[in-house]
């Protein structure tokens, strides 16, 4: 078995796992785990200690199995968890206390790395070194954004400030954002760069407020030469964070420091964004990335194969993959990894036919399936990390009542269930409760971008069956 493919396999499985459990649990339990071998339908996962082994085995075995099977596109008969004491132990699981104010001044750098998850392999600046200009394949859809990003690296803080990149998921926004950071650091290792997701910025800000460390927070964010903020659309609806970001931005801008921002939509389409922040975003350079065309998709696949030393895929096979997977680059990479893993697992030489077979199940998984109310309930419960009895139970606690209403809403919109059926399925409630829930959620959705994104994520999980 080839070492690379074990890593690829686990990365692919982790990618799915990450979507199906809460972020805190994911980081806690899957940090420092890896696949140490896989053959003949048997996968060995190395974990750092016996406690993690016990916990993962008990709680996550079936999701792990599902994710591995999906990644391999083959049945996994047996999963063994083996303790590898050379691995660093994970932090304790998140508890209520961990939400309490921190006592000492937080270690920002460490926090940034931990937040983004060590699995993504980011360095102290929050950058992943593999995202470079060198391995970014330029195509029609990304030409402009790529050229603009390069221009930013030529004259940081001068010409294009802020630089705002927007585009759909998996099209290379994060890659370009990080490439700017990596290039500038390469030129000047003394540069103070910081790359965070909007979520990290928000969390840092909130914990600074709670712990009374706002000065440290400001010192940290306002003293950098380069601030890279990923997925800024998540700032919607968070007034305090918007205000703080506005001041952070102004401080950096006035000091001639470069700011680069990504978003899944242009500034004008980010709902509930303060006008003054929107106009800041619009005063620099805005570039969008759109989906790559066929030729670019082939070039991307070729480049990824070279990167990994996969020489077994012929040009015809690559062209077929590129032709089949048209959505985005992330999916394209996912399909490629799956094909490689599948063929290595069975020790097969990939042919157009065998790859087509793997791709057929890949697109089947992506196609909409008919969903049952039970599956929907299960998915929502999993998404919010709730237990099904609680979700269907009587408690009106917000952390249960809101997901319950979301379930009812999705049952109406996705499954087209009648209100009485919805009431029945949701623990025998009256149909008026279902009507009220659906009305409420559609109302909230009008202004709450975050909920909209949650809905998308739940639906994605629902239809991909992860
Ligand atoms: P986004 O942030 O837009 O959702 P990412 O930057 O995370 O997308 O890209 C998804 C994956 O696809 C990453 O692994 C990235 O390296 C790869 N990728 C995206 N665009 C390109 C490209 N033009 N050339 C090479 N790899 C790309
Ligand atoms: Mg991204």
Tab-separated table of C-alpha atoms and ligand atoms in Angstrom:
chain	number	residue	atom	x	y	z
A	1	UNK	CA	0.000	0.000	0.000
A	2	UNK	CA	1.171	3.379	-0.826
A	3	UNK	CA	1.594	5.876	1.970
A	4	UNK	CA	0.168	8.742	-0.026
A	5	UNK	CA	-3.086	7.006	-0.671
A	6	UNK	CA	-3.665	6.285	3.027
A	7	UNK	CA	-3.331	10.000	3.657
A	8	UNK	CA	-5.594	10.804	0.756
A	9	UNK	CA	-8.142	8.291	1.942
A	10	UNK	CA	-8.247	9.676	5.464
A	11	UNK	CA	-8.379	13.246	4.193
A	12	UNK	CA	-11.370	12.377	2.052
A	13	UNK	CA	-13.109	10.576	4.912
A	14	UNK	CA	-12.328	13.432	7.302
A	15	UNK	CA	-13.760	15.873	4.812
A	16	UNK	CA	-17.086	14.083	5.114
A	17	UNK	CA	-16.835	13.521	8.844
A	18	UNK	CA	-16.214	17.191	9.384
A	19	UNK	CA	-19.563	17.930	7.822
A	20	UNK	CA	-21.472	15.436	9.859
A	21	UNK	CA	-20.379	16.272	13.380
A	22	UNK	CA	-19.933	19.499	15.279
A	23	UNK	CA	-16.738	21.416	14.764
A	24	UNK	CA	-15.758	21.116	18.414
A	25	UNK	CA	-16.178	17.364	18.394
A	26	UNK	CA	-14.435	17.019	15.113
A	27	UNK	CA	-11.367	18.887	16.302
A	28	UNK	CA	-11.332	17.165	19.656
A	29	UNK	CA	-11.603	13.605	18.464
A	30	UNK	CA	-10.102	13.538	15.028
A	31	UNK	CA	-7.076	15.654	15.574
A	32	UNK	CA	-3.959	13.502	15.313
A	33	UNK	CA	-5.681	10.503	13.847
A	34	UNK	CA	-4.615	8.820	10.640
A	35	UNK	CA	-5.116	5.724	8.594
A	36	UNK	CA	-2.135	3.482	9.109
A	37	UNK	CA	-3.171	0.783	6.697
A	38	UNK	CA	-5.985	-0.243	4.452
A	39	UNK	CA	-6.282	-3.391	2.433
A	40	UNK	CA	-8.804	-6.068	1.591
A	41	UNK	CA	-11.678	-4.153	3.067
A	42	UNK	CA	-9.927	-3.624	6.369
A	43	UNK	CA	-8.870	-0.203	7.582
A	44	UNK	CA	-6.685	0.533	10.575
A	45	UNK	CA	-7.039	3.965	12.128
A	46	UNK	CA	-4.366	5.177	14.493
A	47	UNK	CA	-5.497	7.287	17.401
A	48	UNK	CA	-3.423	9.005	20.077
A	49	UNK	CA	-4.696	7.269	23.209
A	50	UNK	CA	-7.013	4.660	24.617
A	51	UNK	CA	-9.648	7.132	25.642
A	52	UNK	CA	-9.970	8.531	22.155
A	53	UNK	CA	-10.112	4.979	20.840
A	54	UNK	CA	-12.953	4.101	23.159
A	55	UNK	CA	-14.849	7.253	22.434
A	56	UNK	CA	-14.483	7.190	18.689
A	57	UNK	CA	-15.331	3.528	18.553
A	58	UNK	CA	-18.444	3.975	20.571
A	59	UNK	CA	-19.721	7.182	19.180
A	60	UNK	CA	-18.408	7.619	15.678
A	61	UNK	CA	-17.851	4.132	14.344
A	62	UNK	CA	-20.769	4.132	11.935
A	63	UNK	CA	-20.096	7.604	10.519
A	64	UNK	CA	-16.453	6.707	10.102
A	65	UNK	CA	-17.385	3.564	8.275
A	66	UNK	CA	-19.775	5.433	6.026
A	67	UNK	CA	-17.250	8.138	5.246
A	68	UNK	CA	-14.530	5.609	4.497
A	69	UNK	CA	-16.841	3.661	2.229
A	70	UNK	CA	-17.807	6.801	0.446
A	71	UNK	CA	-14.218	7.826	0.048
A	72	UNK	CA	-13.181	4.415	-1.196
A	73	UNK	CA	-16.300	3.696	-3.057
A	74	UNK	CA	-16.008	0.177	-1.732
A	75	UNK	CA	-17.355	-1.709	1.266
A	76	UNK	CA	-15.256	-1.559	4.389
A	77	UNK	CA	-15.680	-4.808	6.285
A	78	UNK	CA	-13.646	-4.050	9.307
A	79	UNK	CA	-12.258	-0.989	11.037
A	80	UNK	CA	-9.641	-1.366	13.729
A	81	UNK	CA	-8.619	1.453	15.988
A	82	UNK	CA	-5.083	1.252	17.188
A	83	UNK	CA	-3.446	3.407	19.819
A	84	UNK	CA	-0.269	5.010	18.625
A	85	UNK	CA	1.355	6.636	21.615
A	86	UNK	CA	3.758	8.622	19.454
A	87	UNK	CA	0.834	10.831	18.598
A	88	UNK	CA	0.147	13.858	20.771
A	89	UNK	CA	-2.959	13.449	22.907
A	90	UNK	CA	-6.019	15.504	22.012
A	91	UNK	CA	-7.357	18.241	24.206
A	92	UNK	CA	-10.216	17.290	26.516
A	93	UNK	CA	-13.668	17.418	24.998
A	94	UNK	CA	-15.366	20.811	25.049
A	95	UNK	CA	-17.242	21.400	28.259
A	96	UNK	CA	-19.380	24.190	29.571
A	97	UNK	CA	-16.310	25.537	31.356
A	98	UNK	CA	-14.412	25.938	28.145
A	99	UNK	CA	-16.987	28.535	27.192
A	100	UNK	CA	-16.271	30.519	30.329
A	101	UNK	CA	-13.914	33.498	30.224
A	102	UNK	CA	-10.297	32.584	29.835
A	103	UNK	CA	-8.065	33.519	32.721
A	104	UNK	CA	-4.754	34.311	31.142
A	105	UNK	CA	-4.151	36.335	28.032
A	106	UNK	CA	-4.834	33.889	25.265
A	107	UNK	CA	-2.121	32.562	23.054
A	108	UNK	CA	-3.429	33.984	19.818
A	109	UNK	CA	-1.202	32.183	17.442
A	110	UNK	CA	-1.859	28.825	18.974
A	111	UNK	CA	-5.549	29.599	19.087
A	112	UNK	CA	-5.643	30.441	15.409
A	113	UNK	CA	-3.962	27.196	14.494
A	114	UNK	CA	-6.135	25.122	16.773
A	115	UNK	CA	-9.306	26.780	15.568
A	116	UNK	CA	-8.661	26.062	11.967
A	117	UNK	CA	-7.936	22.496	13.002
A	118	UNK	CA	-4.486	21.022	12.781
A	119	UNK	CA	-5.854	18.672	10.193
A	120	UNK	CA	-5.758	21.442	7.669
A	121	UNK	CA	-2.071	21.893	8.434
A	122	UNK	CA	-1.929	25.631	8.799
A	123	UNK	CA	1.149	27.395	10.103
A	124	UNK	CA	1.470	30.104	12.752
A	125	UNK	CA	0.095	32.697	10.342
A	126	UNK	CA	-2.990	30.628	9.668
A	127	UNK	CA	-1.643	29.753	6.232
A	128	UNK	CA	-1.530	26.431	4.527
A	129	UNK	CA	1.710	26.277	2.617
A	130	UNK	CA	0.350	24.165	-0.179
A	131	UNK	CA	-1.846	27.016	-1.424
A	132	UNK	CA	0.486	28.782	-3.783
A	133	UNK	CA	0.343	30.662	-7.045
A	134	UNK	CA	2.525	27.957	-8.557
A	135	UNK	CA	-0.096	25.267	-8.171
A	136	UNK	CA	-3.093	27.440	-8.961
A	137	UNK	CA	-4.224	26.642	-12.484
A	138	UNK	CA	-5.502	29.716	-14.238
A	139	UNK	CA	-8.514	29.419	-16.506
A	140	UNK	CA	-11.047	31.810	-17.964
A	141	UNK	CA	-13.148	31.889	-14.826
A	142	UNK	CA	-10.236	32.749	-12.573
A	143	UNK	CA	-7.991	34.807	-14.845
A	144	UNK	CA	-8.952	38.150	-13.460
A	145	UNK	CA	-8.903	37.192	-9.803
A	146	UNK	CA	-5.544	35.521	-10.272
A	147	UNK	CA	-4.028	38.546	-12.036
A	148	UNK	CA	-5.423	40.862	-9.393
A	149	UNK	CA	-4.065	38.698	-6.584
A	150	UNK	CA	-0.641	38.775	-8.191
A	151	UNK	CA	-0.857	42.536	-8.559
A	152	UNK	CA	-1.639	42.808	-4.862
A	153	UNK	CA	1.520	40.900	-4.044
A	154	UNK	CA	3.496	43.356	-6.168
A	155	UNK	CA	2.274	46.448	-4.346
A	156	UNK	CA	0.706	45.391	-1.067
A	157	UNK	CA	-1.249	48.062	0.735
A	158	UNK	CA	-0.916	50.527	-2.073
A	159	UNK	CA	-3.088	49.965	-5.030
A	160	UNK	CA	-5.791	47.496	-4.395
A	161	UNK	CA	-6.944	47.830	-0.868
A	162	UNK	CA	-8.951	45.963	0.121
A	163	UNK	CA	-8.841	43.211	-2.434
A	164	UNK	CA	-12.148	41.398	-2.406
A	165	UNK	CA	-12.511	37.972	-4.036
A	166	UNK	CA	-15.917	36.408	-4.436
A	167	UNK	CA	-17.292	33.264	-6.049
A	168	UNK	CA	-19.130	30.011	-5.406
A	169	UNK	CA	-17.894	27.169	-3.216
A	170	UNK	CA	-14.854	25.188	-4.147
A	171	UNK	CA	-13.645	27.541	-6.847
A	172	UNK	CA	-10.323	28.528	-5.294
A	173	UNK	CA	-11.033	31.631	-3.200
A	174	UNK	CA	-9.254	30.323	-0.129
A	175	UNK	CA	-6.442	29.044	-2.308
A	176	UNK	CA	-5.847	32.480	-3.869
A	177	UNK	CA	-6.242	34.298	-0.572
A	178	UNK	CA	-3.621	32.090	1.009
A	179	UNK	CA	-1.377	32.265	-2.036
A	180	UNK	CA	-1.168	36.026	-1.512
A	181	UNK	CA	-0.042	35.440	2.068
A	182	UNK	CA	2.441	32.731	1.148
A	183	UNK	CA	3.967	34.782	-1.654
A	184	UNK	CA	4.388	37.881	0.490
A	185	UNK	CA	5.902	35.887	3.322
A	186	UNK	CA	8.272	34.208	0.941
A	187	UNK	CA	9.491	37.637	-0.156
A	188	UNK	CA	9.647	38.982	3.331
A	189	UNK	CA	9.832	36.424	6.134
A	190	UNK	CA	9.602	39.247	8.669
A	191	UNK	CA	6.164	40.195	7.443
A	192	UNK	CA	3.430	40.047	10.025
A	193	UNK	CA	0.724	38.196	8.236
A	194	UNK	CA	-2.465	36.815	9.655
A	195	UNK	CA	-5.011	34.684	7.884
A	196	UNK	CA	-8.265	33.951	9.667
A	197	UNK	CA	-11.722	32.863	8.777
A	198	UNK	CA	-14.494	35.274	9.594
A	199	UNK	CA	-15.584	32.760	12.177
A	200	UNK	CA	-12.196	32.871	13.892
A	201	UNK	CA	-12.230	36.633	13.906
A	202	UNK	CA	-15.684	36.563	15.468
A	203	UNK	CA	-14.746	33.956	18.058
A	204	UNK	CA	-11.537	35.756	18.965
A	205	UNK	CA	-13.466	38.965	19.368
A	206	UNK	CA	-16.130	37.392	21.531
A	207	UNK	CA	-13.665	35.644	23.794
A	208	UNK	CA	-11.648	38.858	24.076
A	209	UNK	CA	-14.795	40.672	25.148
A	210	UNK	CA	-15.664	37.990	27.670
A	211	UNK	CA	-12.231	37.842	29.169
A	212	UNK	CA	-11.623	41.587	29.109
A	213	UNK	CA	-8.743	41.207	26.670
A	214	UNK	CA	-9.968	43.525	23.979
A	215	UNK	CA	-6.733	45.454	24.047
A	216	UNK	CA	-4.735	42.320	23.217
A	217	UNK	CA	-7.240	41.511	20.532
A	218	UNK	CA	-6.860	44.936	18.947
A	219	UNK	CA	-3.104	44.891	19.275
A	220	UNK	CA	-3.031	41.600	17.554
A	221	UNK	CA	-5.299	42.421	14.647
A	222	UNK	CA	-4.225	45.992	14.123
A	223	UNK	CA	-0.503	45.413	14.198
A	224	UNK	CA	-0.296	43.122	11.177
A	225	UNK	CA	1.061	44.058	7.761
A	226	UNK	CA	-1.283	41.761	5.968
A	227	UNK	CA	-4.723	40.638	7.077
A	228	UNK	CA	-6.446	37.878	5.153
A	229	UNK	CA	-10.044	37.176	6.046
A	230	UNK	CA	-11.789	34.168	4.577
A	231	UNK	CA	-15.552	33.860	4.108
A	232	UNK	CA	-16.547	37.292	5.325
A	233	UNK	CA	-20.205	36.596	4.458
A	234	UNK	CA	-20.524	35.016	7.894
A	235	UNK	CA	-20.303	38.451	9.436
A	236	UNK	CA	-23.923	39.137	8.555
A	237	UNK	CA	-26.183	39.770	11.459
A	238	UNK	CA	-23.284	40.168	13.884
A	239	UNK	CA	-23.364	43.853	14.640
A	240	UNK	CA	-20.647	43.945	17.256
A	241	UNK	CA	-18.256	41.984	15.085
A	242	UNK	CA	-19.017	44.184	12.093
A	243	UNK	CA	-18.240	47.263	14.080
A	244	UNK	CA	-14.982	45.787	15.334
A	245	UNK	CA	-14.022	44.684	11.869
A	246	UNK	CA	-14.795	48.153	10.538
A	247	UNK	CA	-12.346	49.675	13.003
A	248	UNK	CA	-9.769	46.978	12.391
A	249	UNK	CA	-10.040	47.621	8.698
A	250	UNK	CA	-9.724	51.393	9.074
A	251	UNK	CA	-6.698	51.108	11.309
A	252	UNK	CA	-4.939	48.843	8.827
A	253	UNK	CA	-6.007	50.829	5.813
A	254	UNK	CA	-4.787	54.082	7.243
A	255	UNK	CA	-1.479	52.499	8.075
A	256	UNK	CA	-1.129	51.323	4.478
A	257	UNK	CA	-1.512	47.653	5.348
A	258	UNK	CA	-3.039	45.249	2.897
A	259	UNK	CA	-6.376	43.572	3.548
A	260	UNK	CA	-7.681	40.709	1.416
A	261	UNK	CA	-11.175	39.358	1.865
A	262	UNK	CA	-13.089	36.467	0.348
A	263	UNK	CA	-16.796	35.894	0.252
A	264	UNK	CA	-19.229	33.588	-1.464
A	265	UNK	CA	-20.999	36.627	-2.895
A	266	UNK	CA	-20.218	40.231	-3.826
A	267	UNK	CA	-20.475	42.934	-1.127
A	268	UNK	CA	-23.746	44.224	-2.478
A	269	UNK	CA	-25.374	40.835	-1.978
A	270	UNK	CA	-24.252	40.291	1.576
A	271	UNK	CA	-27.479	40.785	3.518
A	272	UNK	CA	-27.582	42.890	6.666
A	273	UNK	CA	-24.138	44.302	6.175
A	274	UNK	CA	-23.648	47.737	7.599
A	275	UNK	CA	-23.516	50.277	4.818
A	276	UNK	CA	-20.219	51.739	5.908
A	277	UNK	CA	-18.592	48.323	5.872
A	278	UNK	CA	-20.054	47.553	2.477
A	279	UNK	CA	-18.657	50.757	1.066
A	280	UNK	CA	-15.241	49.885	2.505
A	281	UNK	CA	-15.357	46.536	0.779
A	282	UNK	CA	-16.258	48.223	-2.469
A	283	UNK	CA	-13.590	50.855	-2.435
A	284	UNK	CA	-10.726	48.586	-3.407
A	285	UNK	CA	-10.654	45.936	-6.070
A	286	UNK	CA	-13.358	43.330	-6.469
A	287	UNK	CA	-12.750	40.220	-8.545
A	288	UNK	CA	-14.908	37.191	-9.003
A	289	UNK	CA	-14.062	33.575	-9.707
A	290	UNK	CA	-16.409	31.447	-11.756
A	291	UNK	CA	-16.422	27.735	-12.486
A	292	UNK	CA	-13.561	26.404	-14.630
A	293	UNK	CA	-14.267	25.319	-18.186
A	294	UNK	CA	-13.504	21.813	-19.455
A	295	UNK	CA	-9.983	22.596	-20.550
A	296	UNK	CA	-9.125	24.132	-17.201
A	297	UNK	CA	-10.643	21.189	-15.376
A	298	UNK	CA	-8.402	18.835	-17.318
A	299	UNK	CA	-5.404	21.021	-16.558
A	300	UNK	CA	-6.280	21.032	-12.859
A	301	UNK	CA	-6.567	17.232	-12.783
A	302	UNK	CA	-3.274	16.868	-14.615
A	303	UNK	CA	-1.581	19.169	-12.166
A	304	UNK	CA	-3.008	17.346	-9.135
A	305	UNK	CA	-1.832	14.019	-10.529
A	306	UNK	CA	1.648	15.379	-11.017
A	307	UNK	CA	1.635	16.823	-7.549
A	308	UNK	CA	0.809	13.436	-6.036
A	309	UNK	CA	2.909	11.389	-8.408
A	310	UNK	CA	-0.128	9.594	-9.829
A	311	UNK	CA	0.881	8.551	-13.282
A	312	UNK	CA	-1.662	5.808	-13.787
A	313	UNK	CA	-4.470	7.940	-15.192
A	314	UNK	CA	-4.434	8.341	-18.944
A	315	UNK	CA	-5.399	11.529	-20.673
A	316	UNK	CA	-8.674	9.966	-21.801
A	317	UNK	CA	-9.512	9.099	-18.238
A	318	UNK	CA	-8.705	12.601	-17.040
A	319	UNK	CA	-10.834	14.099	-19.790
A	320	UNK	CA	-13.703	11.888	-18.812
A	321	UNK	CA	-13.459	12.884	-15.160
A	322	UNK	CA	-13.334	16.538	-16.117
A	323	UNK	CA	-16.315	16.081	-18.355
A	324	UNK	CA	-18.365	14.356	-15.664
A	325	UNK	CA	-17.581	16.537	-12.670
A	326	UNK	CA	-18.444	20.058	-13.645
A	327	UNK	CA	-19.525	21.675	-10.433
A	328	UNK	CA	-16.351	22.940	-8.814
A	329	UNK	CA	-12.699	22.223	-8.174
A	330	UNK	CA	-13.244	20.743	-4.743
A	331	UNK	CA	-15.606	18.123	-6.183
A	332	UNK	CA	-13.147	17.507	-8.958
A	333	UNK	CA	-10.371	16.834	-6.472
A	334	UNK	CA	-12.739	14.679	-4.436
A	335	UNK	CA	-13.607	12.562	-7.470
A	336	UNK	CA	-9.941	12.155	-8.347
A	337	UNK	CA	-9.019	11.088	-4.817
A	338	UNK	CA	-11.838	8.613	-4.741
A	339	UNK	CA	-10.817	7.090	-8.041
A	340	UNK	CA	-7.227	6.713	-6.919
A	341	UNK	CA	-8.202	5.263	-3.555
A	342	UNK	CA	-10.629	2.832	-5.170
A	343	UNK	CA	-8.085	1.506	-7.638
A	344	UNK	CA	-5.342	1.243	-5.074
A	345	UNK	CA	-7.637	-0.535	-2.692
A	346	UNK	CA	-8.407	-3.203	-5.258
A	347	UNK	CA	-5.014	-3.065	-6.847
A	348	UNK	CA	-6.535	-2.270	-10.224
A	349	UNK	CA	-5.186	-0.424	-13.178
A	350	UNK	CA	-7.601	2.440	-13.915
A	351	UNK	CA	-9.290	2.214	-17.290
A	352	UNK	CA	-11.950	4.409	-18.850
A	353	UNK	CA	-14.526	1.741	-17.911
A	354	UNK	CA	-13.461	1.215	-14.326
A	355	UNK	CA	-13.260	4.953	-13.703
A	356	UNK	CA	-16.641	5.484	-15.268
A	357	UNK	CA	-18.075	3.009	-12.789
A	358	UNK	CA	-16.617	4.868	-9.831
A	359	UNK	CA	-17.889	8.136	-11.241
A	360	UNK	CA	-21.359	6.713	-11.723
A	361	UNK	CA	-21.768	6.082	-8.017
A	362	UNK	CA	-20.151	9.437	-7.324
A	363	UNK	CA	-22.781	11.305	-9.289
A	364	UNK	CA	-25.528	9.076	-7.958
A	365	UNK	CA	-24.550	10.098	-4.480
A	366	UNK	CA	-24.813	13.667	-5.505
A	367	UNK	CA	-28.167	13.334	-7.216
A	368	UNK	CA	-31.212	14.118	-5.175
A	369	UNK	CA	-32.715	11.077	-3.593
A	370	UNK	CA	-36.103	10.664	-2.073
A	371	UNK	CA	-35.758	11.424	1.577
A	372	UNK	CA	-37.923	10.106	4.382
A	373	UNK	CA	-39.003	12.164	7.410
A	374	UNK	CA	-36.846	9.901	9.610
A	375	UNK	CA	-33.761	10.668	7.559
A	376	UNK	CA	-34.504	14.362	7.725
A	377	UNK	CA	-34.934	14.265	11.498
A	378	UNK	CA	-31.756	12.289	11.809
A	379	UNK	CA	-29.846	14.746	9.668
A	380	UNK	CA	-31.016	17.814	11.549
A	381	UNK	CA	-30.277	16.154	14.884
A	382	UNK	CA	-26.804	15.249	13.670
A	383	UNK	CA	-26.164	18.710	12.329
A	384	UNK	CA	-26.961	20.338	15.650
A	385	UNK	CA	-25.451	17.511	17.630
A	386	UNK	CA	-28.732	16.730	19.375
A	387	UNK	CA	-30.241	13.508	20.331
A	388	UNK	CA	-33.381	12.544	18.455
A	389	UNK	CA	-35.541	12.063	21.528
A	390	UNK	CA	-34.692	15.586	22.646
A	391	UNK	CA	-35.358	17.001	19.218
A	392	UNK	CA	-38.787	15.353	19.155
A	393	UNK	CA	-39.448	15.882	22.846
A	394	UNK	CA	-41.423	18.433	24.768
A	395	UNK	CA	-38.718	20.806	25.922
A	396	UNK	CA	-39.076	24.362	24.666
A	397	UNK	CA	-35.483	25.258	25.301
A	398	UNK	CA	-34.280	27.350	22.394
A	399	UNK	CA	-31.436	25.024	21.530
A	400	UNK	CA	-34.029	22.321	20.899
A	401	UNK	CA	-37.036	24.338	19.806
A	402	UNK	CA	-35.248	26.113	16.987
A	403	UNK	CA	-33.775	22.997	15.327
A	404	UNK	CA	-37.215	21.410	15.750
A	405	UNK	CA	-38.769	24.271	13.815
A	406	UNK	CA	-36.085	23.960	11.185
A	407	UNK	CA	-36.964	20.276	10.833
A	408	UNK	CA	-40.610	21.135	10.337
A	409	UNK	CA	-39.760	23.769	7.787
A	410	UNK	CA	-37.530	21.407	5.802
A	411	UNK	CA	-40.136	18.701	5.952
A	412	UNK	CA	-42.553	21.113	4.364
A	413	UNK	CA	-40.219	22.584	1.761
A	414	UNK	CA	-38.114	19.570	0.857
A	415	UNK	CA	-40.434	16.643	1.477
A	416	UNK	CA	-43.664	18.495	0.696
A	417	UNK	CA	-45.274	16.894	3.743
A	418	UNK	CA	-48.679	18.047	4.931
A	419	UNK	CA	-48.870	20.016	8.174
A	420	UNK	CA	-50.637	17.193	10.075
A	421	UNK	CA	-47.958	14.741	8.917
A	422	UNK	CA	-45.254	17.108	10.053
A	423	UNK	CA	-46.915	17.417	13.451
A	424	UNK	CA	-47.173	13.620	13.714
A	425	UNK	CA	-43.584	12.964	12.764
A	426	UNK	CA	-42.293	15.590	15.144
A	427	UNK	CA	-43.400	13.774	18.271
A	428	UNK	CA	-47.175	14.022	17.803
A	429	UNK	CA	-47.614	17.774	17.703
A	430	UNK	CA	-50.633	19.663	16.516
A	431	UNK	CA	-50.674	20.780	12.879
A	432	UNK	CA	-50.975	24.431	13.929
A	433	UNK	CA	-47.579	24.089	15.604
A	434	UNK	CA	-46.163	22.943	12.269
A	435	UNK	CA	-47.751	25.883	10.455
A	436	UNK	CA	-46.381	28.305	12.995
A	437	UNK	CA	-42.879	26.796	12.752
A	438	UNK	CA	-42.812	27.022	8.960
A	439	UNK	CA	-43.988	30.616	9.004
A	440	UNK	CA	-41.469	31.548	11.615
A	441	UNK	CA	-38.513	29.966	9.874
A	442	UNK	CA	-39.350	31.526	6.503
A	443	UNK	CA	-39.529	34.873	8.225
A	444	UNK	CA	-36.184	34.459	9.966
A	445	UNK	CA	-34.641	33.281	6.721
A	446	UNK	CA	-35.417	36.597	5.077
A	447	UNK	CA	-32.779	38.387	7.111
A	448	UNK	CA	-30.607	35.766	8.646
A	449	UNK	CA	-27.804	34.854	6.299
A	450	UNK	CA	-26.338	32.458	8.811
A	451	UNK	CA	-29.497	30.419	9.005
A	452	UNK	CA	-29.665	30.369	5.244
A	453	UNK	CA	-26.192	28.867	5.116
A	454	UNK	CA	-27.111	26.373	7.845
A	455	UNK	CA	-30.087	25.340	5.735
A	456	UNK	CA	-27.869	24.838	2.714
A	457	UNK	CA	-25.463	22.766	4.750
A	458	UNK	CA	-28.260	20.614	6.165
A	459	UNK	CA	-29.717	20.058	2.733
A	460	UNK	CA	-26.354	19.143	1.343
A	461	UNK	CA	-25.908	16.603	4.089
A	462	UNK	CA	-29.410	15.308	3.522
A	463	UNK	CA	-28.915	14.697	-0.165
A	464	UNK	CA	-25.383	13.436	-0.057
A	465	UNK	CA	-26.344	11.035	2.713
A	466	UNK	CA	-23.293	11.783	4.806
B	1	LIG	P1	-13.244	28.058	-2.023
B	1	LIG	O1	-12.494	28.744	-0.944
B	1	LIG	O2	-13.595	28.942	-3.177
B	1	LIG	O3	-14.454	27.310	-1.547
B	1	LIG	P2	-10.862	26.478	-2.210
B	1	LIG	O4	-9.871	27.543	-2.383
B	1	LIG	O5	-10.943	25.857	-0.867
B	1	LIG	O6	-12.305	26.951	-2.664
B	1	LIG	O7	-10.591	25.351	-3.321
B	1	LIG	C1	-11.057	24.027	-3.198
B	1	LIG	C2	-9.968	23.072	-3.602
B	1	LIG	O8	-9.733	23.182	-4.995
B	1	LIG	C3	-8.638	23.371	-2.929
B	1	LIG	O9	-8.002	22.156	-2.649
B	1	LIG	C4	-7.869	24.149	-3.972
B	1	LIG	O10	-6.480	23.943	-3.859
B	1	LIG	C5	-8.384	23.559	-5.257
B	1	LIG	N1	-8.427	24.555	-6.335
B	1	LIG	C6	-9.384	25.470	-6.552
B	1	LIG	N2	-9.137	26.190	-7.644
B	1	LIG	C7	-7.976	25.718	-8.144
B	1	LIG	C8	-7.184	26.049	-9.292
B	1	LIG	N3	-7.551	27.013	-10.130
B	1	LIG	N4	-6.039	25.359	-9.473
B	1	LIG	C9	-5.680	24.365	-8.651
B	1	LIG	N5	-6.384	23.998	-7.563
B	1	LIG	C10	-7.519	24.657	-7.304
B	2	LIG	MG1	-12.932	28.815	1.068
